PDB file of C-alpha atoms in Angstrom:
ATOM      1  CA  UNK W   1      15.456  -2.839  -7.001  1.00  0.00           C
ATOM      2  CA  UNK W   2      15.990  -6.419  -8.497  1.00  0.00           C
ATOM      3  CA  UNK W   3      19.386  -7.477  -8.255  1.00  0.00           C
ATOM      4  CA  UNK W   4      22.295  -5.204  -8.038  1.00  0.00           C
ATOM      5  CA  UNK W   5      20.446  -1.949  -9.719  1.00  0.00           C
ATOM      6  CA  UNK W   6      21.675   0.891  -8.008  1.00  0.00           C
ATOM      7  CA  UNK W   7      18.702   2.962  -9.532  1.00  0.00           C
ATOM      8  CA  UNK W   8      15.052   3.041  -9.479  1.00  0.00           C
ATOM      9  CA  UNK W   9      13.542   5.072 -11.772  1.00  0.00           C
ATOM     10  CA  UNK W  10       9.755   6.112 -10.484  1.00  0.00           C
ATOM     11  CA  UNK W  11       6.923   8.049 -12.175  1.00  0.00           C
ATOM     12  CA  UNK W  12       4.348   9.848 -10.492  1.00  0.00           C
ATOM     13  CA  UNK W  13       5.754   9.329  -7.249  1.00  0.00           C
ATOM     14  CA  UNK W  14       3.225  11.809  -5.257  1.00  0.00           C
ATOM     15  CA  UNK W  15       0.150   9.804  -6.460  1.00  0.00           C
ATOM     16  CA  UNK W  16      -1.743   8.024  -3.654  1.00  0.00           C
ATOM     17  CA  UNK W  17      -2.726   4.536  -3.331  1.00  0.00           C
ATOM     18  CA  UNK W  18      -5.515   3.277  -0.625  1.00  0.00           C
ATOM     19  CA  UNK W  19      -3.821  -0.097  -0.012  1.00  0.00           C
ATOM     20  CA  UNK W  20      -5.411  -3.044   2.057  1.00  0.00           C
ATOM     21  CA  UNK W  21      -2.827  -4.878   4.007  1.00  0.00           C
ATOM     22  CA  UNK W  22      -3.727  -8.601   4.698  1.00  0.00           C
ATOM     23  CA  UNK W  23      -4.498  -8.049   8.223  1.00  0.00           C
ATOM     24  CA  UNK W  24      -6.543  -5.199   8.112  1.00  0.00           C
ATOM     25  CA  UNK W  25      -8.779  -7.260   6.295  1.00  0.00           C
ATOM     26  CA  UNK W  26      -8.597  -9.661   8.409  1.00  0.00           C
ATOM     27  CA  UNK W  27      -9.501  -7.379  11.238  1.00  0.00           C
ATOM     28  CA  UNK W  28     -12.839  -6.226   9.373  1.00  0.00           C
ATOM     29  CA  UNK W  29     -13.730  -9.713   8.576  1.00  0.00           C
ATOM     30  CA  UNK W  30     -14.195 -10.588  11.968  1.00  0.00           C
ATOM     31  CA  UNK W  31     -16.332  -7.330  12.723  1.00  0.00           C
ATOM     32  CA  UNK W  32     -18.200  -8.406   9.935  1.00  0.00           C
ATOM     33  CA  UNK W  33     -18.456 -12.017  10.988  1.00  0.00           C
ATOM     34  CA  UNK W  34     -20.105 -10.684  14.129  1.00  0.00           C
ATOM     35  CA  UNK W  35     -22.806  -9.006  12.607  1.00  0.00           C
ATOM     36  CA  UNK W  36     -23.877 -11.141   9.756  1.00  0.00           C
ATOM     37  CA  UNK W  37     -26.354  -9.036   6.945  1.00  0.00           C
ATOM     38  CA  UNK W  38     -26.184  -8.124   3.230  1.00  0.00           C
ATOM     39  CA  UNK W  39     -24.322  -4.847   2.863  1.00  0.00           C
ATOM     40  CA  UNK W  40     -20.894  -3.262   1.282  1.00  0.00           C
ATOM     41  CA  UNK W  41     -18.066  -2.159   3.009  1.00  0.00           C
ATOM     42  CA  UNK W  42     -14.558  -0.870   1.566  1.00  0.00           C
ATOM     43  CA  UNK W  43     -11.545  -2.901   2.912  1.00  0.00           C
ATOM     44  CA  UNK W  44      -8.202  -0.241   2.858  1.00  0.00           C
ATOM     45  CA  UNK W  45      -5.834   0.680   5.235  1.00  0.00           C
ATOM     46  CA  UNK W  46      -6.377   3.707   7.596  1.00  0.00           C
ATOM     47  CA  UNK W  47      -3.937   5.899   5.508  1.00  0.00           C
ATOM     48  CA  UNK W  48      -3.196   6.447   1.360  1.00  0.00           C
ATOM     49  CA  UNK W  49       0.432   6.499   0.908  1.00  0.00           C
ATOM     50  CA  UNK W  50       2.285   7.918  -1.826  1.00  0.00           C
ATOM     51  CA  UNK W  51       3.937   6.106  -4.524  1.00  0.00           C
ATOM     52  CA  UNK W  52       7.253   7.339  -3.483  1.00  0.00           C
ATOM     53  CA  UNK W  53       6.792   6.363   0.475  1.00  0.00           C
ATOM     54  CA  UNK W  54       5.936   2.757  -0.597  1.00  0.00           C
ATOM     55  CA  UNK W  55       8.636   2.212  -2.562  1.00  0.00           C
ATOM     56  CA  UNK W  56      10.906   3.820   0.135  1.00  0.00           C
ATOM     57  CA  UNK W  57       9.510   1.399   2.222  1.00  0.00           C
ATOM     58  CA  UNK W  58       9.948  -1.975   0.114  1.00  0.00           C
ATOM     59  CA  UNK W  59      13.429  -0.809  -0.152  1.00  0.00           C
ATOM     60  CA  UNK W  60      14.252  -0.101   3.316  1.00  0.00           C
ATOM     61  CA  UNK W  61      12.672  -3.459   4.112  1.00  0.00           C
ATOM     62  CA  UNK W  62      14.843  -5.852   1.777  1.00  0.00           C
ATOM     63  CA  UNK W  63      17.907  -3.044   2.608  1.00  0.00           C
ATOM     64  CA  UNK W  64      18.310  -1.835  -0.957  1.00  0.00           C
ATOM     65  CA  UNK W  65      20.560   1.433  -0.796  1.00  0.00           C
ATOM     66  CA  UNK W  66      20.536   2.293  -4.563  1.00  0.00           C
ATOM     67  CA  UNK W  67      18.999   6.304  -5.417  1.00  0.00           C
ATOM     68  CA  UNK W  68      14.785   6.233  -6.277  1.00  0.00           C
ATOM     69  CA  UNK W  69      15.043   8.788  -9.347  1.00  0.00           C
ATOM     70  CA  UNK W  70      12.050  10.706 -10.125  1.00  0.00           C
ATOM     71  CA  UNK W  71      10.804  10.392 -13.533  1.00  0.00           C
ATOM     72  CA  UNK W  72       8.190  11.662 -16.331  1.00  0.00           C
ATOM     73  CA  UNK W  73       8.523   8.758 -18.485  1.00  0.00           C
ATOM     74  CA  UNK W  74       5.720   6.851 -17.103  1.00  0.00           C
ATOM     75  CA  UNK W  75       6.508   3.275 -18.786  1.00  0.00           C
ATOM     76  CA  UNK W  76      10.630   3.548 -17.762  1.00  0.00           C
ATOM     77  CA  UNK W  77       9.256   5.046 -13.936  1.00  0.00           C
ATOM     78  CA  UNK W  78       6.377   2.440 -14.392  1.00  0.00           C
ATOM     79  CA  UNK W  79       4.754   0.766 -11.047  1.00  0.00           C
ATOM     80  CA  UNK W  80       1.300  -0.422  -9.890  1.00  0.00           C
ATOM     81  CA  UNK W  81       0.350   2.480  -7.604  1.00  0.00           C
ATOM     82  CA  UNK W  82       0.397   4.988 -10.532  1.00  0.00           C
ATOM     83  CA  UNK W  83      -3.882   5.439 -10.389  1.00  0.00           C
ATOM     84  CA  UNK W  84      -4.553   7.141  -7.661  1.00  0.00           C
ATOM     85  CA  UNK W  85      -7.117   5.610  -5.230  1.00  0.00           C
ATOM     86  CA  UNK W  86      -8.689   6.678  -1.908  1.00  0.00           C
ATOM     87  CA  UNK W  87     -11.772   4.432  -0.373  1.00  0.00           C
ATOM     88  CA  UNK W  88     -14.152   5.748   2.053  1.00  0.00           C
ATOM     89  CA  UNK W  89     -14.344   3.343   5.027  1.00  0.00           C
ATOM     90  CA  UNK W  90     -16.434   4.936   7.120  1.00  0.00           C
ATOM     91  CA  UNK W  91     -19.171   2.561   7.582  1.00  0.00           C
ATOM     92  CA  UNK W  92     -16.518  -0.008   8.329  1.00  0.00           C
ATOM     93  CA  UNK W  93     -15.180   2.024  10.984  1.00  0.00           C
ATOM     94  CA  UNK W  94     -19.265   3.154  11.835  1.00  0.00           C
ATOM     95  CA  UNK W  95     -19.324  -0.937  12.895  1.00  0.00           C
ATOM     96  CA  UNK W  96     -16.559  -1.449  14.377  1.00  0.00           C
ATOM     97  CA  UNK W  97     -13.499  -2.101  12.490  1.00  0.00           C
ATOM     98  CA  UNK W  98     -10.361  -0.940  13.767  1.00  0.00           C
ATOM     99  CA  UNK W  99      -7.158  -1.436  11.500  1.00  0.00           C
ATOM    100  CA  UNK W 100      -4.040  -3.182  13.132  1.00  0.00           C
ATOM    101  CA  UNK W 101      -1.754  -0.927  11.748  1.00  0.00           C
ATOM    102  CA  UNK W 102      -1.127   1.657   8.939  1.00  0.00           C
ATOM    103  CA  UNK W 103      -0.159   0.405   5.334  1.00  0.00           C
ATOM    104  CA  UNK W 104       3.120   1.178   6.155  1.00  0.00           C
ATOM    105  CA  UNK W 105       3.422  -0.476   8.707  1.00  0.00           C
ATOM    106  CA  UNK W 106       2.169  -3.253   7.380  1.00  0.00           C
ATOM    107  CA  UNK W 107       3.890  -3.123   4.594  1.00  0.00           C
ATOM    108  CA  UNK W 108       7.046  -4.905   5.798  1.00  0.00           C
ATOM    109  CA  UNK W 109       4.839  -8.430   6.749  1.00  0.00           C
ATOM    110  CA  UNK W 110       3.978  -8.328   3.068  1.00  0.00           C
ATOM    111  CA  UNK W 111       7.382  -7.941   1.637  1.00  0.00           C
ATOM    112  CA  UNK W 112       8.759 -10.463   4.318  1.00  0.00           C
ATOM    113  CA  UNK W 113       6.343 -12.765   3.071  1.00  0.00           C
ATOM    114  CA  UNK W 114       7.073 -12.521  -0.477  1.00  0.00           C
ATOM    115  CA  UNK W 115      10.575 -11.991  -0.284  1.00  0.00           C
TER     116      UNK W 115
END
């Protein structure tokens, strides 16, 4: 997607990644912040999306209209979602933390941000 590629190639484009948009966290921070004591929590967005959607996404968001190619050379298709991860935030939820918005979603603030 840099410049004027017209191709992308991508490798393991069904894998899912938990991502944890900015204000998500933000959103269980203040939970937390309200109920101050030692414990763990996960910080992730409500949904995992694939490889595939996520890069569909940044490119929709800085209006790229080259062709995402599906590859199985994993360095030439290489990108950082390609080890799948899926967090359990159920005792976030359990005290009280609601996301903004799906990673998705969210996903466009981020790219706006660094783009």
């Amino acid at each position: 997607m840099r410049g004027d590629a017209e191709r992308f190639d991508l490798a393991s484009g069904d894998v899912t990644d938990h991502l944890s948009a900015a204000t998500n966290i933000a959103a269980l921070i203040e939970v937390v912040a309200s109920r101050p004591e030692a414990r763990i929590l996960n910080a992730a967005d409500p949904d995992t999306p694939t490889a595939e959607a996520i890069v569909r996404a940044i490119a929709a968001q800085i209006a790229w209209e080259g062709e995402i190619v599906r590859t199985e050379d994993s360095e030439r298709g290489r990108h950082p979602w390609q080890t799948p991860m899926v967090l359990d935030t159920t005792a976030a939820r359990e005290l009280g933390y609601r996301p903004v918005g799906t990673a998705i979603e969210l996903l466009s603030e981020e790219v706006r941000w660094v783009a």
